[in-house]
Coordinates of C-alpha atoms in Angstrom, one line a residue:
Chain F
X1 CA 33.8 164.2 76.3
X2 CA 32.2 167.2 78.0
X3 CA 29.3 169.3 76.8
X4 CA 31.4 172.2 75.4
X5 CA 33.3 170.0 72.8
X6 CA 30.0 168.4 71.8
X7 CA 28.6 171.9 71.3
X8 CA 31.5 172.9 69.1
X9 CA 31.1 169.7 67.0
X10 CA 27.4 170.6 66.7
X11 CA 28.3 174.1 65.4
X12 CA 30.8 172.6 63.0
X13 CA 28.4 170.1 61.4
X14 CA 25.6 172.7 61.0
X15 CA 28.0 175.2 59.5
X16 CA 29.1 172.6 57.0
X17 CA 25.5 172.1 55.9
X18 CA 25.0 175.9 55.5
X19 CA 28.2 175.9 53.4
X20 CA 27.0 173.1 51.2
X21 CA 23.7 174.9 50.6
X22 CA 25.2 178.2 49.8
X23 CA 28.1 177.0 47.6
X24 CA 26.1 174.7 45.3
X25 CA 24.3 177.9 44.2
X26 CA 27.6 179.6 43.0
X27 CA 27.7 179.4 39.2
X28 CA 30.8 177.8 37.5
X29 CA 31.8 181.1 36.0
X30 CA 32.6 182.4 39.6
X31 CA 34.5 179.3 40.8
X32 CA 37.9 181.0 40.8
X33 CA 36.7 184.1 42.8
X34 CA 34.8 181.7 45.1
X35 CA 38.0 179.9 45.8
X36 CA 40.1 182.9 46.4
X37 CA 37.3 184.6 48.5
X38 CA 36.6 181.5 50.6
X39 CA 40.4 181.2 50.9
X40 CA 40.5 184.7 52.4
X41 CA 37.8 183.6 54.9
X42 CA 39.9 180.7 56.0
X43 CA 42.5 183.3 57.1
X44 CA 40.1 183.6 60.1
X45 CA 42.9 181.7 61.9
X46 CA 44.2 185.3 62.4
X47 CA 42.0 185.4 65.4
X48 CA 44.0 182.7 67.1
X49 CA 47.3 184.2 65.8
X50 CA 46.5 187.6 67.4
X51 CA 45.9 186.0 70.8
X52 CA 49.2 184.1 70.6
X53 CA 51.2 187.2 69.5
X54 CA 49.6 189.4 72.1
X55 CA 50.6 187.4 75.2
X56 CA 51.9 189.3 78.2
X57 CA 55.2 187.4 78.3
X58 CA 57.5 187.1 75.4
X59 CA 58.1 183.4 74.8
X60 CA 58.3 180.9 71.9
X61 CA 54.5 181.2 71.7
X62 CA 54.8 184.9 70.8
X63 CA 57.3 184.1 68.0
X64 CA 55.1 181.4 66.5
X65 CA 52.1 183.8 67.0
X66 CA 53.9 186.6 65.2
X67 CA 54.7 184.4 62.1
X68 CA 51.1 183.1 62.2
X69 CA 49.8 186.7 62.2
X70 CA 52.0 187.5 59.2
X71 CA 50.9 184.4 57.3
X72 CA 47.2 184.9 58.1
X73 CA 47.3 188.6 57.2
X74 CA 48.8 187.8 53.8
X75 CA 46.0 185.2 53.4
X76 CA 43.3 187.6 54.4
X77 CA 44.5 190.9 52.7
X78 CA 45.8 189.2 49.6
X79 CA 42.7 187.0 49.3
X80 CA 40.1 189.7 49.5
X81 CA 42.0 192.1 47.3
X82 CA 42.7 189.7 44.5
X83 CA 39.1 188.4 44.6
X84 CA 37.8 192.0 44.3
X85 CA 40.2 192.5 41.4
X86 CA 38.8 189.5 39.6
X87 CA 35.1 190.3 40.4
X88 CA 35.6 193.8 39.0
X89 CA 36.2 192.3 35.6
X90 CA 33.1 190.3 35.3
X91 CA 30.8 192.3 33.1
X92 CA 27.7 191.6 31.1
X93 CA 27.1 192.8 27.6
Chain X
X1 CA 33.4 191.6 77.7
X2 CA 33.6 187.9 76.7
X3 CA 29.9 187.8 75.9
X4 CA 30.2 190.9 73.7
X5 CA 33.2 189.4 71.9
X6 CA 31.1 186.2 71.2
X7 CA 28.2 188.3 69.9
X8 CA 30.6 190.2 67.6
X9 CA 31.9 186.8 66.3
X10 CA 28.3 185.8 65.6
X11 CA 27.8 189.0 63.6
X12 CA 31.1 188.4 61.7
X13 CA 29.9 184.8 60.9
X14 CA 26.7 186.2 59.5
X15 CA 28.6 188.6 57.3
X16 CA 30.6 185.6 55.9
X17 CA 27.4 183.6 55.2
X18 CA 25.8 186.6 53.4
X19 CA 29.2 187.2 51.6
X20 CA 29.1 183.7 50.1
X21 CA 25.4 183.9 49.4
X22 CA 26.0 187.0 47.2
X23 CA 28.5 185.0 45.2
X24 CA 25.6 183.2 43.6
X25 CA 25.4 185.9 40.9
X26 CA 28.2 188.0 39.1
X27 CA 26.0 191.0 39.7
X28 CA 26.1 190.8 43.5
X29 CA 29.4 189.0 43.9
X30 CA 31.6 192.0 44.5
X31 CA 29.3 193.2 47.3
X32 CA 29.5 189.7 48.7
X33 CA 33.3 189.8 48.8
X34 CA 33.1 193.2 50.6
X35 CA 30.7 191.6 53.1
X36 CA 33.1 188.8 53.9
X37 CA 35.9 191.4 54.3
X38 CA 33.8 193.4 56.7
X39 CA 33.1 190.2 58.7
X40 CA 36.8 189.6 58.9
X41 CA 37.5 193.1 60.0
X42 CA 34.9 192.8 62.8
X43 CA 36.5 189.5 63.9
X44 CA 40.0 191.0 64.0
X45 CA 39.0 194.2 65.8
X46 CA 37.1 192.5 68.6
X47 CA 39.8 189.9 69.1
X48 CA 42.1 192.8 70.1
X49 CA 39.8 193.3 73.1
X50 CA 40.3 189.7 74.2
X51 CA 41.5 189.5 77.8
X52 CA 44.6 187.5 76.8
X53 CA 45.7 190.1 74.3
X54 CA 47.9 192.3 76.5
X55 CA 50.8 193.5 74.3
X56 CA 50.4 195.0 70.8
X57 CA 53.8 195.6 69.4
X58 CA 54.2 192.2 67.7
X59 CA 50.6 192.2 66.6
X60 CA 51.1 195.6 64.8
X61 CA 54.3 194.5 63.2
X62 CA 52.7 191.2 62.0
X63 CA 49.6 193.0 60.6
X64 CA 51.7 195.6 58.8
X65 CA 54.1 193.1 57.3
X66 CA 51.3 190.8 56.2
X67 CA 49.2 193.6 54.8
X68 CA 52.1 195.0 52.7
X69 CA 53.0 191.5 51.4
X70 CA 49.4 190.6 50.7
X71 CA 48.6 193.8 48.9
X72 CA 51.7 193.7 46.7
X73 CA 50.9 190.1 45.8
X74 CA 47.3 190.9 45.0
X75 CA 48.1 193.9 42.8
X76 CA 51.1 192.4 41.0
X77 CA 49.8 188.9 40.1
X78 CA 48.8 188.7 36.4
X79 CA 45.4 187.0 35.7
X80 CA 47.3 184.1 34.1
X81 CA 49.1 183.6 37.4
X82 CA 45.9 183.2 39.4
X83 CA 46.1 179.5 40.0
X84 CA 49.6 179.9 41.6
X85 CA 48.3 182.8 43.7
X86 CA 45.3 180.8 45.0
X87 CA 47.7 177.9 45.8
X88 CA 50.1 180.1 47.7
X89 CA 47.3 181.8 49.7
X90 CA 45.9 178.4 50.7
X91 CA 49.4 177.6 52.0
X92 CA 49.6 180.7 54.2
X93 CA 46.3 179.9 55.7
X94 CA 47.3 176.3 56.5
X95 CA 50.7 177.4 57.8
X96 CA 49.1 179.9 60.2
X97 CA 46.8 177.2 61.6
X98 CA 49.7 175.0 62.3
X99 CA 51.7 177.7 64.0
X100 CA 48.7 178.8 66.2
X101 CA 48.3 175.2 67.3
X102 CA 52.0 174.9 68.1
X103 CA 51.9 178.3 69.9
X104 CA 49.0 177.1 72.0
X105 CA 51.0 174.0 72.9
X106 CA 53.9 176.0 74.2
X107 CA 51.6 178.3 76.1
X108 CA 50.6 175.4 78.3
X109 CA 53.8 173.4 78.1
X110 CA 55.9 176.4 79.4
X111 CA 53.2 177.6 81.7
X112 CA 53.1 181.1 80.0
X113 CA 49.5 181.5 80.8
X114 CA 48.4 180.7 84.4
X115 CA 45.6 178.2 85.0
X116 CA 45.8 176.3 81.7
X117 CA 46.5 172.6 81.6
X118 CA 46.5 169.8 79.1
X119 CA 43.6 167.4 78.6
X120 CA 43.1 164.7 76.1
X121 CA 40.6 166.7 74.0
X122 CA 42.9 169.6 73.8
X123 CA 45.9 167.6 72.8
X124 CA 44.0 165.6 70.2
X125 CA 42.8 168.8 68.6
X126 CA 46.3 170.3 68.7
X127 CA 47.8 167.3 66.9
X128 CA 45.0 167.3 64.4
X129 CA 45.3 171.0 63.7
X130 CA 49.1 170.6 63.2
X131 CA 48.6 167.7 60.8
X132 CA 46.0 169.4 58.6
X133 CA 47.8 172.8 58.8
X134 CA 51.2 171.3 57.9
X135 CA 49.9 169.2 55.0
X136 CA 48.1 172.3 53.6
X137 CA 51.2 174.4 54.0
X138 CA 53.8 172.3 52.2
X139 CA 51.2 170.8 49.8
X140 CA 50.2 174.2 48.7
X141 CA 53.8 175.3 48.3
X142 CA 54.4 172.4 46.0
X143 CA 51.2 173.1 44.0
X144 CA 52.4 176.7 43.7
X145 CA 55.9 175.5 42.5
X146 CA 54.3 173.2 39.9
X147 CA 52.0 175.9 38.6
X148 CA 54.8 178.4 38.5
X149 CA 57.1 176.0 36.7
X150 CA 59.6 175.7 39.6
X151 CA 58.7 172.1 40.4
X152 CA 58.0 169.6 37.5
X153 CA 54.4 169.7 36.4
X154 CA 54.6 166.0 35.3
X155 CA 53.2 163.1 37.2
X156 CA 56.0 162.0 39.6
X157 CA 56.2 158.3 40.3
X158 CA 58.9 156.4 42.1
X159 CA 59.1 152.9 43.5
X160 CA 57.5 152.4 46.9
X161 CA 55.7 155.7 46.7
X162 CA 52.3 154.6 48.1
X163 CA 53.8 152.3 50.8
X164 CA 56.0 155.2 51.9
X165 CA 53.1 157.7 52.1
X166 CA 51.0 155.1 54.0
X167 CA 53.9 154.4 56.4
X168 CA 54.3 158.2 57.1
X169 CA 50.6 158.6 57.6
X170 CA 50.4 155.7 60.1
X171 CA 53.5 157.2 61.9
X172 CA 51.8 160.6 62.2
X173 CA 48.5 159.1 63.5
X174 CA 50.3 156.8 66.0
X175 CA 52.6 159.7 67.1
X176 CA 49.6 162.0 67.5
X177 CA 47.7 159.5 69.6
X178 CA 50.8 158.8 71.8
X179 CA 51.3 162.6 72.1
X180 CA 47.6 163.1 73.1
X181 CA 48.1 160.9 76.0
X182 CA 51.6 162.2 76.9
X183 CA 51.5 165.9 76.1
X184 CA 54.8 166.6 78.0
X185 CA 56.7 165.0 75.1
X186 CA 57.8 168.1 73.3
X187 CA 60.0 166.2 70.8
X188 CA 57.1 164.0 69.8
X189 CA 54.8 166.9 68.7
X190 CA 57.7 168.5 66.8
X191 CA 58.4 165.1 65.1
X192 CA 54.7 164.9 64.2
X193 CA 54.9 168.4 62.8
X194 CA 58.0 167.5 60.8
X195 CA 56.5 164.4 59.3
X196 CA 53.3 166.2 58.5
X197 CA 55.3 168.8 56.5
X198 CA 57.0 166.1 54.6
X199 CA 53.7 164.3 53.9
X200 CA 52.3 167.5 52.4
X201 CA 55.2 167.5 49.9
X202 CA 54.9 163.8 49.0
X203 CA 51.1 163.9 48.6
X204 CA 51.1 166.8 46.0
X205 CA 54.3 166.0 44.2
X206 CA 52.9 163.1 42.2
X207 CA 49.9 165.1 40.9
X208 CA 50.3 166.1 37.3
X209 CA 49.5 169.6 35.8
X210 CA 46.1 168.9 34.4
X211 CA 45.0 167.4 37.7
X212 CA 45.8 170.7 39.4
X213 CA 42.1 171.8 39.5
X214 CA 41.4 168.9 41.8
X215 CA 44.6 169.5 43.9
X216 CA 43.9 173.2 44.3
X217 CA 40.3 172.6 45.3
X218 CA 41.3 169.9 47.8
X219 CA 43.9 172.2 49.4
X220 CA 41.3 174.9 49.5
X221 CA 39.1 172.6 51.5
X222 CA 42.1 171.6 53.8
X223 CA 42.8 175.3 54.5
X224 CA 39.2 175.6 55.8
X225 CA 39.4 172.4 57.8
X226 CA 42.7 173.6 59.3
X227 CA 41.1 176.8 60.5
X228 CA 38.2 174.8 61.9
X229 CA 40.5 172.4 63.8
X230 CA 42.4 175.4 65.2
X231 CA 38.9 176.6 66.3
X232 CA 38.5 173.4 68.3
X233 CA 41.9 174.0 70.0
X234 CA 41.0 177.5 71.0
X235 CA 37.3 176.6 71.6
X236 CA 36.4 179.4 69.3
X237 CA 33.1 179.2 67.4
X238 CA 34.1 181.9 64.9
X239 CA 37.0 179.8 63.6
X240 CA 34.9 176.7 63.5
X241 CA 32.0 178.3 61.5
X242 CA 34.3 180.1 59.0
X243 CA 36.5 177.1 58.6
X244 CA 33.5 174.8 58.0
X245 CA 32.1 177.1 55.3
X246 CA 35.5 177.1 53.5
X247 CA 35.9 173.3 54.0
X248 CA 32.4 172.7 52.5
X249 CA 33.3 175.0 49.5
X250 CA 36.5 173.1 48.8
X251 CA 34.8 169.7 49.0
X252 CA 32.1 170.8 46.6
X253 CA 34.6 172.1 44.1
X254 CA 36.8 169.0 44.4
X255 CA 33.7 166.9 43.7
X256 CA 32.8 169.0 40.6
X257 CA 36.4 168.7 39.3
X258 CA 36.5 164.9 39.8
X259 CA 33.2 164.5 38.0
X260 CA 34.5 166.7 35.2
X261 CA 37.3 164.1 34.7
X262 CA 35.2 161.0 35.6
X263 CA 37.7 160.0 38.1
X264 CA 37.6 159.2 41.8
X265 CA 39.4 161.5 44.2
X266 CA 41.5 158.5 45.2
X267 CA 42.6 158.1 41.6
X268 CA 43.7 161.7 41.3
X269 CA 45.5 161.8 44.7
X270 CA 47.4 158.6 43.9
X271 CA 48.7 160.3 40.8
X272 CA 48.0 160.4 37.1
X273 CA 46.2 158.5 34.4
X274 CA 47.2 154.9 34.2
X275 CA 48.9 155.4 30.9
X276 CA 50.5 158.7 31.7
X277 CA 54.0 159.2 32.9
X278 CA 55.3 155.7 32.8
X279 CA 54.7 154.9 29.1
X280 CA 55.9 158.3 27.8
X281 CA 54.3 160.0 24.8
X282 CA 52.1 157.6 22.8
X283 CA 53.0 156.9 19.2
X284 CA 50.6 157.6 16.4
X285 CA 48.2 154.7 16.3
X286 CA 45.3 156.3 14.4
X287 CA 45.9 156.4 10.6
X288 CA 44.2 158.9 8.4
X289 CA 44.7 162.3 6.8
X290 CA 45.0 165.4 8.8
X291 CA 43.7 168.5 6.9
X292 CA 45.5 171.7 7.7
X293 CA 44.1 175.1 7.1
X294 CA 45.7 178.5 6.7
X295 CA 44.4 181.8 8.1
X296 CA 43.1 183.2 4.9
X297 CA 40.9 180.2 4.0
X298 CA 39.8 179.9 7.7
X299 CA 38.7 183.6 7.6
X300 CA 36.4 182.8 4.6
X301 CA 35.0 179.8 6.5
X302 CA 34.2 182.0 9.5
X303 CA 32.7 184.7 7.3
X304 CA 30.2 182.2 5.9
X305 CA 29.3 180.7 9.3
X306 CA 26.2 181.7 11.4
X307 CA 26.6 179.9 14.7
X308 CA 30.1 179.7 16.2
X309 CA 31.2 178.1 19.5
X310 CA 34.7 178.8 20.8
X311 CA 36.2 176.1 23.1
X312 CA 39.2 177.5 25.1
X313 CA 41.6 175.3 27.0
X314 CA 44.8 175.5 29.0
X315 CA 46.7 176.3 25.7
X316 CA 44.9 179.6 25.5
X317 CA 46.2 180.5 29.0
X318 CA 49.8 179.4 28.2
X319 CA 49.9 181.5 25.1
X320 CA 48.1 184.4 26.9
X321 CA 45.8 184.5 23.9
X322 CA 42.7 185.7 25.8
X323 CA 42.9 189.2 24.3
X324 CA 43.4 187.9 20.8
X325 CA 40.3 185.6 21.4
X326 CA 38.4 188.7 22.5
X327 CA 39.3 190.5 19.3
X328 CA 38.1 187.5 17.3
X329 CA 34.8 187.4 19.4
X330 CA 34.3 191.1 18.7
X331 CA 34.9 191.0 15.0
X332 CA 32.6 188.0 14.6
X333 CA 29.9 189.6 16.6
X334 CA 30.2 192.8 14.6
X335 CA 29.6 190.6 11.5
X336 CA 26.3 189.5 13.1
X337 CA 27.4 186.0 14.0
X338 CA 26.1 184.1 17.1
X339 CA 29.3 183.5 19.0
X340 CA 29.4 181.7 22.3
X341 CA 32.1 180.1 24.5
X342 CA 31.8 176.5 25.8
X343 CA 33.8 176.0 29.1
X344 CA 34.7 172.5 30.3
X345 CA 34.7 172.2 34.1
X346 CA 38.3 171.1 34.2
X347 CA 39.7 173.4 31.4
X348 CA 42.8 175.1 32.8
X349 CA 44.5 174.7 36.1
X350 CA 41.8 175.6 38.6
X351 CA 38.0 175.8 38.7
X352 CA 36.8 178.7 36.6
X353 CA 40.2 179.5 35.2
X354 CA 39.0 180.2 31.6
X355 CA 36.2 182.4 32.9
X356 CA 38.6 184.7 34.8
X357 CA 40.9 185.0 31.8
X358 CA 38.1 185.8 29.4
X359 CA 36.6 188.2 31.9
X360 CA 40.0 190.0 32.1
X361 CA 39.8 190.3 28.3
X362 CA 36.3 191.8 28.7
X363 CA 34.4 189.0 27.1
X364 CA 30.9 189.4 28.6
X365 CA 30.3 186.6 31.1
X366 CA 26.8 185.8 29.7
X367 CA 28.5 184.5 26.5
X368 CA 30.3 181.8 28.5
X369 CA 28.4 178.6 28.8
X370 CA 29.0 175.6 31.1
X371 CA 29.3 172.3 29.4
X372 CA 25.9 171.0 30.3
X373 CA 24.2 174.1 29.0
X374 CA 25.7 174.1 25.6
X375 CA 26.6 170.6 24.7
X376 CA 23.4 169.9 22.9
X377 CA 23.9 172.9 20.6
X378 CA 26.9 171.5 18.7
X379 CA 24.9 169.8 16.0
X380 CA 23.4 173.2 15.1
X381 CA 26.8 174.9 15.0
X382 CA 28.6 175.8 11.9
X383 CA 32.1 176.1 13.4
X384 CA 33.4 174.8 16.7
X385 CA 36.8 176.5 17.3
X386 CA 39.0 174.6 19.8
X387 CA 41.8 176.8 21.1
X388 CA 44.4 175.0 23.2
X389 CA 42.1 172.2 24.5
X390 CA 42.7 168.5 23.7
X391 CA 41.6 165.7 26.1
X392 CA 38.3 167.5 26.9
X393 CA 37.2 167.3 23.2
X394 CA 38.4 163.8 22.5
X395 CA 35.5 161.7 21.2
X396 CA 37.2 158.5 22.3
X397 CA 35.9 159.4 25.8
X398 CA 32.4 158.6 24.5
X399 CA 32.9 155.3 22.7
X400 CA 36.4 153.8 23.2
X401 CA 36.2 151.5 26.2
X402 CA 40.0 151.0 26.1
X403 CA 40.8 154.7 26.3
X404 CA 42.1 155.9 29.7
X405 CA 39.7 158.8 29.4
X406 CA 36.7 156.6 28.6
X407 CA 33.6 158.0 30.4
X408 CA 35.0 161.4 31.0
X409 CA 32.3 164.0 30.0
X410 CA 33.5 165.9 26.9
X411 CA 32.4 168.8 24.8
X412 CA 30.8 167.3 21.6
X413 CA 32.7 169.6 19.2
X414 CA 32.8 166.8 16.6
X415 CA 29.0 167.1 16.1
X416 CA 29.5 170.6 14.7
X417 CA 29.5 170.9 10.9
X418 CA 33.2 171.9 11.0
X419 CA 35.5 171.7 13.9
X420 CA 38.7 173.8 13.7
X421 CA 41.4 172.9 16.1
X422 CA 44.2 175.3 16.9
X423 CA 47.3 173.5 18.3
X424 CA 51.0 174.0 18.0
X425 CA 51.5 170.4 16.8
X426 CA 49.8 167.0 16.7
X427 CA 51.3 166.1 20.1
X428 CA 49.3 164.2 22.6
X429 CA 47.5 165.9 25.4
X430 CA 48.0 165.5 29.2
X431 CA 46.4 162.0 29.2
X432 CA 49.1 160.9 26.8
X433 CA 46.7 159.6 24.2
X434 CA 46.1 160.3 20.6
X435 CA 43.1 162.4 19.7
X436 CA 41.1 160.8 17.0
X437 CA 39.2 164.1 16.5
X438 CA 42.1 165.5 14.4
X439 CA 41.5 162.8 11.8
X440 CA 37.7 163.3 11.5
X441 CA 36.5 164.3 8.0
X442 CA 34.9 167.5 9.4
X443 CA 38.0 168.5 11.3
X444 CA 40.5 171.1 10.2
X445 CA 43.8 171.7 12.0
X446 CA 45.0 175.3 12.3
X447 CA 48.6 175.0 13.5
X448 CA 50.4 177.7 15.4
X449 CA 50.8 179.4 18.8
X450 CA 47.3 180.3 20.0
X451 CA 48.0 184.1 20.3
X452 CA 49.7 184.5 16.9
X453 CA 47.3 182.1 15.1
X454 CA 44.1 183.9 16.4
X455 CA 45.7 187.3 15.7
X456 CA 46.4 186.2 12.1
X457 CA 42.8 185.0 11.7
X458 CA 41.4 188.3 13.0
X459 CA 43.7 190.2 10.6
X460 CA 42.4 188.1 7.7
X461 CA 38.8 188.6 8.8
X462 CA 39.3 192.4 8.8
X463 CA 40.7 192.2 5.3
X464 CA 37.7 190.4 3.8

């Protein structure tokens, strides 16, 4: 195992801790928007999809990348919009 | 340029972290969501400057198609359809992760990009990414199908179920390890992908409707872990950070849902309450008289009450009764009553389901109380009004050691002076067990479809 993989695992573990700290503070009333919003964040795979779909040569990688871009974009756009639609409704007296 | 891109990814990650932080209060939550969206936009834009991104036509087509579909879905979905929507979006995220990992494999396998070669670390992460992504993809599609009513919402059991799943899992793991050492075997990684897709179907199929909050939370967590594992494939810190945040979120929600049912994750994943499914609907075992009440009499009861707690359940969502419930809330408040809502953690089909429906109907969120914040108030309550909930108010969970739901935390509605239960019939709930609450001396049954029944009650209250 070289240093770079270890460094990535490092980042992963620390980010998990940050996630646990932040999310335990989200009240139950916002659990659905939390899910749809964090779900939109998991559409970050779009970064990898863009690199695959933008290769110089057109190969099977490009096709897989294109479908991945479509999937991830649905995830990102749909997720953030629907979360906003929900959060708009939460009003106090 | 590479350094600039990495710095931009760090900025995007910071936006995600603050985005989630602002979700800690309904007041700032909308701004938080905007922050996360800005973070995503930054990540997408800087990626277009990556040195490997050389052609843009497919990217543009993909972005346009995805944006149009995503926007239409987000605008069209009714609030009652939100669990399906979340399930479906999880699936798209997982599917994208699987495809990116496969694409990365072919890049190296076909030599599309010069200077790349396989090493064991890379092939292990590719296999892992495909496994998690594929299970998330098909698992979420099945969850969507169950919530949409396309796939049966019942607990599905068949002989040899667990051995079969275990066998497939071993097959996938063994195949992945062999592939990691022999990355030139294209057929092997495709087989691993195929079995992973099947595994996703088989793992979610047995999970029954009322266990969906757990399944959806778990798939939410998987979609984050899938993104993180793709981050390991691409050696991209941005994917790892964002994926880990989402993974953590899903794990916490899964844990809360499991606690809300007093069940282990294993028990839910393996499918259903012990008594459910196989034995069919239970026969009436508790003897006693059920007192039914009509709208007119009930209106008078409500008129005389001071403290009222409304307990909504999945039945309210099915009947789309949230607006009728809001009308009831408004008229009771106008009469000077103290009206609050008690929300069980697993009420509905996903975490926070009831809260979203009531928010849609414009019930102020500060009137919605979590179970632990309101459960001690039931003894001082004149009327507890249960609308479409059953197992989460069954007192057997407190005292009957033989009950399958024994130990599950419940809302103590039976401690109220009067508990009114709106149901369509005396049928058993999801757990397939009789609810002794219906036979309690302080219990009144108010039969009918939730929407019609509550509307009738509101009408009678207006006529008083």
